CSV table of N, CA and C in Angstrom, one decimal:
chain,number,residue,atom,x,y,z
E,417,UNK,N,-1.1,-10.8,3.7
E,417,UNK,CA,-1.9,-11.8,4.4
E,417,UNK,C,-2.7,-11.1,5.6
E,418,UNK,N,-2.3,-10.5,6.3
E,418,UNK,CA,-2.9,-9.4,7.3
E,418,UNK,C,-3.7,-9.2,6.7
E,419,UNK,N,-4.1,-8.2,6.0
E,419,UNK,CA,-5.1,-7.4,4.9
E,419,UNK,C,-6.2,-8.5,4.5
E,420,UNK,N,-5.8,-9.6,3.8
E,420,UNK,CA,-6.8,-10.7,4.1
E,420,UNK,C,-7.5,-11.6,5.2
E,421,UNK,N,-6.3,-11.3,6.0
E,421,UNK,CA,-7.2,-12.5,6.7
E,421,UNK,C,-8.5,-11.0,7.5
E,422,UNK,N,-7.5,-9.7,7.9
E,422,UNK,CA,-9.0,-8.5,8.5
E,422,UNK,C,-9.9,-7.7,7.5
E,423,UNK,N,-9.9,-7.7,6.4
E,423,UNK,CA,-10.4,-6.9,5.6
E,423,UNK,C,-11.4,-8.2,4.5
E,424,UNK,N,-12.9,-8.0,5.1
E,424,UNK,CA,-13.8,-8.9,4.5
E,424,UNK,C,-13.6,-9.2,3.2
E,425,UNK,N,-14.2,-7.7,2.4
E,425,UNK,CA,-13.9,-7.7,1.2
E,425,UNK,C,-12.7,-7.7,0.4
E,426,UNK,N,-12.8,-9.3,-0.4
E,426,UNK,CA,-11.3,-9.3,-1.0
E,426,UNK,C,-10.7,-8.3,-1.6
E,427,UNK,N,-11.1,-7.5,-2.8
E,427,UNK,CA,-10.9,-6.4,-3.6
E,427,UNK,C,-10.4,-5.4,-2.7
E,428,UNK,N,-11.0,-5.1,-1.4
E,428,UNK,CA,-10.5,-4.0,-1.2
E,428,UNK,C,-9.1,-4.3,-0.3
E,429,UNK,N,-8.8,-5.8,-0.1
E,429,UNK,CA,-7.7,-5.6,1.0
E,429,UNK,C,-6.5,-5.7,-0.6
E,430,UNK,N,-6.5,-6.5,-1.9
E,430,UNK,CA,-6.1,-6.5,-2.7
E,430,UNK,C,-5.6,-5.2,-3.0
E,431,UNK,N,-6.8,-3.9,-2.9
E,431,UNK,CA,-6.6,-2.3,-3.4
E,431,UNK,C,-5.7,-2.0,-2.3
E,432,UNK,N,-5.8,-2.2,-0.8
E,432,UNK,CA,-4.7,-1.6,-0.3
E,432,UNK,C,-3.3,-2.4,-0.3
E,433,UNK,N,-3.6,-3.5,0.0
E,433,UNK,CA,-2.0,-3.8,-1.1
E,433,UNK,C,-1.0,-3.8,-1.9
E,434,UNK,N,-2.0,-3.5,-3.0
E,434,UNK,CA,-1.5,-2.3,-4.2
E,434,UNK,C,-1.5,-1.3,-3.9
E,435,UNK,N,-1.9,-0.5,-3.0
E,435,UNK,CA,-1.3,0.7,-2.5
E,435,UNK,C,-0.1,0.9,-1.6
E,436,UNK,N,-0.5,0.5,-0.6
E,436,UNK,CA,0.5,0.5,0.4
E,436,UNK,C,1.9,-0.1,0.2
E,437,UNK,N,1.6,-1.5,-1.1
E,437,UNK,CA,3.1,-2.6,-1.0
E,437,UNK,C,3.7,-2.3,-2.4
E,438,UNK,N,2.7,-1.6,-3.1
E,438,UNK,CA,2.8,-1.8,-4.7
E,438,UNK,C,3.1,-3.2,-5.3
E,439,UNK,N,2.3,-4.2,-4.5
E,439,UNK,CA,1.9,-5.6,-5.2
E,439,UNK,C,0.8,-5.4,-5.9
E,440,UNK,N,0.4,-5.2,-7.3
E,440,UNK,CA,-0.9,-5.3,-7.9
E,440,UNK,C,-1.2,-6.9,-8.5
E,441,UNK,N,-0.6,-7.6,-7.8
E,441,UNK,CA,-1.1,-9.2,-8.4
E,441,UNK,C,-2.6,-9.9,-8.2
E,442,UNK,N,-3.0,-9.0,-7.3
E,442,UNK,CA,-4.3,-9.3,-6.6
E,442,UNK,C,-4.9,-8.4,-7.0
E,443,UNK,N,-5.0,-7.6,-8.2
E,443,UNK,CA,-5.8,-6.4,-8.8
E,443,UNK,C,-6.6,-7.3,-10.0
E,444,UNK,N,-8.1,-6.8,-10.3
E,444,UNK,CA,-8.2,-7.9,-11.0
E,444,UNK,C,-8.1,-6.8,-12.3
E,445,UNK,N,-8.4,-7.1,-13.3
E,445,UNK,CA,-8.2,-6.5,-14.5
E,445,UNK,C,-9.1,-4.9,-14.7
E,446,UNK,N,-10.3,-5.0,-14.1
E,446,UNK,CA,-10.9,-4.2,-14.0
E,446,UNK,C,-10.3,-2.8,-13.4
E,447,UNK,N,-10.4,-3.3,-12.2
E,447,UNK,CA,-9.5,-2.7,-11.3
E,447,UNK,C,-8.1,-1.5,-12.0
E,448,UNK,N,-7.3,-2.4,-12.6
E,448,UNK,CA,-6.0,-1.7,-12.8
E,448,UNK,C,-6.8,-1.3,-14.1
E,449,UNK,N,-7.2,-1.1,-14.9
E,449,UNK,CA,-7.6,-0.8,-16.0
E,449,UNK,C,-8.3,0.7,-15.3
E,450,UNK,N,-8.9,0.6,-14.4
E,450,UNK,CA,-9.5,2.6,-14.0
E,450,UNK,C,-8.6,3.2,-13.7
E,451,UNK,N,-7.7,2.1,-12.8
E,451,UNK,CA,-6.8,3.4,-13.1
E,451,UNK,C,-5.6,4.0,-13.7
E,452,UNK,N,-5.3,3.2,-14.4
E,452,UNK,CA,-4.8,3.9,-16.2
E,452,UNK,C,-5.8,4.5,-16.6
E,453,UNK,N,-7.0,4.0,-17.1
E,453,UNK,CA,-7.9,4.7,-17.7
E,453,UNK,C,-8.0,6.6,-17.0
E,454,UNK,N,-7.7,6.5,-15.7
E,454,UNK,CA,-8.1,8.1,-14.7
E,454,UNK,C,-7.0,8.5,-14.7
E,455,UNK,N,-5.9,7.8,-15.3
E,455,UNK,CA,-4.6,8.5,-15.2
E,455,UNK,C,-3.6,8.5,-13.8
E,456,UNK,N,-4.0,7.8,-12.8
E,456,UNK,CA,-3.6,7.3,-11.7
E,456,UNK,C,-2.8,6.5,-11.5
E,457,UNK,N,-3.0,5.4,-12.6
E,457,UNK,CA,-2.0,4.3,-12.0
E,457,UNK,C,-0.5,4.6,-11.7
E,458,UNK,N,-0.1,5.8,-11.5
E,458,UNK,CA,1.2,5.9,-11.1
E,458,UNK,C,1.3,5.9,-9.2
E,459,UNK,N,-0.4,5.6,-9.0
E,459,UNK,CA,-0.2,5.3,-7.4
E,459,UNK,C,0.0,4.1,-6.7
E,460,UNK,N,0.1,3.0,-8.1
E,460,UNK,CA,0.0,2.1,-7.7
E,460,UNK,C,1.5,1.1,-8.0
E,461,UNK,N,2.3,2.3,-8.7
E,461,UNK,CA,3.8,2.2,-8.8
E,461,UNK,C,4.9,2.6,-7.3
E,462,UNK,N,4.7,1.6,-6.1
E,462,UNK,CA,5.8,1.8,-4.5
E,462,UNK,C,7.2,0.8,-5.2
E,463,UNK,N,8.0,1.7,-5.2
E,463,UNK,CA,9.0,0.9,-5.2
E,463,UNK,C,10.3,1.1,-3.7
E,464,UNK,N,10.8,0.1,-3.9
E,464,UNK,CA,12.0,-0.2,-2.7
E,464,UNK,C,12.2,1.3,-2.3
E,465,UNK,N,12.1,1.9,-2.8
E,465,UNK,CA,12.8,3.3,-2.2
E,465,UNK,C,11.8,4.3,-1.3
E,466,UNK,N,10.8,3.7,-2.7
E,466,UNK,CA,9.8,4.3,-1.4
E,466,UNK,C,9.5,3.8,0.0
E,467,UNK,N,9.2,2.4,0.1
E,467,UNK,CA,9.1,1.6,1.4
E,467,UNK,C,10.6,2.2,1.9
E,468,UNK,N,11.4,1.9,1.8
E,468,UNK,CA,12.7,2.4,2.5
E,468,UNK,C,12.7,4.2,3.1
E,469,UNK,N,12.2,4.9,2.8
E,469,UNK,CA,11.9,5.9,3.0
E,469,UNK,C,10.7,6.1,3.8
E,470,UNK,N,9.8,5.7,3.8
E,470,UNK,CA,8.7,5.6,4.8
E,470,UNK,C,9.4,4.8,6.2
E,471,UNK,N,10.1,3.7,6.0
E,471,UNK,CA,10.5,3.1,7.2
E,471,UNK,C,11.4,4.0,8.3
E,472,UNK,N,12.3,5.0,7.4
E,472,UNK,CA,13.1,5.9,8.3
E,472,UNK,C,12.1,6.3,8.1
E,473,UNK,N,11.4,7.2,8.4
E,473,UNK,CA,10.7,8.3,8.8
E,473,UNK,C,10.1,8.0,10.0
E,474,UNK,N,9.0,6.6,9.7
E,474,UNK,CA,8.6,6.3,10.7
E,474,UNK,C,9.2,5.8,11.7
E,475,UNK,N,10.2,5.2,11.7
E,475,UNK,CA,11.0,4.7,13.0
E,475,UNK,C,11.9,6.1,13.5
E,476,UNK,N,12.1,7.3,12.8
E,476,UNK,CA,12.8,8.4,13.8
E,476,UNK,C,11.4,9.1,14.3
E,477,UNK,N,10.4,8.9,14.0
E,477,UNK,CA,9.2,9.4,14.3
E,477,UNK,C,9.1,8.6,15.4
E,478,UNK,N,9.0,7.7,15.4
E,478,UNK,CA,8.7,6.7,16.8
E,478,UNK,C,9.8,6.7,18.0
E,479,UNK,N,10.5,6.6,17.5
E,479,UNK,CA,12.1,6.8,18.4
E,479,UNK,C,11.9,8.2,18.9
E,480,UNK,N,11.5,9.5,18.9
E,480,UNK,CA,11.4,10.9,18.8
E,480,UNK,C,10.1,10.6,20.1
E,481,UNK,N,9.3,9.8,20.1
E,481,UNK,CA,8.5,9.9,20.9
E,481,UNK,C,8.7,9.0,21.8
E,482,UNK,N,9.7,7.6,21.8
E,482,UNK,CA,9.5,7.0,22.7
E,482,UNK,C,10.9,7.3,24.5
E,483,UNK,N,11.5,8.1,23.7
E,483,UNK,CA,12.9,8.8,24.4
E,483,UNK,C,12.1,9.6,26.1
């Protein structure tokens, strides 16, 4: 919802969604189709582990600076 309500263009806050959350529900068919077609779409595969892993990082990252 963030991504929509600041990012004008729908498509592109949908693209970082699918990137960032690995929600592709808001991809329209076109979309996910380049990138299978480019051999990519495995960037658009974030699973739990990944987010779980970016979260420690960045919170000992932040913690490391706010000491």
């Amino acid at each position: 919802e963030l991504f929509l309500k600041n990012i004008p263009e729908r498509q592109t806050a949908f693209l970082m969604i699918a990137l960032l959350l690995g929600d592709k529900s808001g991809l329209d068919k076109n979309t996910k189709n380049d990138f299978i077609n480019t051999g990519t779409a495995h960037i658009l595969a974030v699973s739990g582990l990944h987010l779980g892993m970016i979260y420690v990082l960045l919170t000992s990252f932040f913690k490391f600076f706010n000491r």
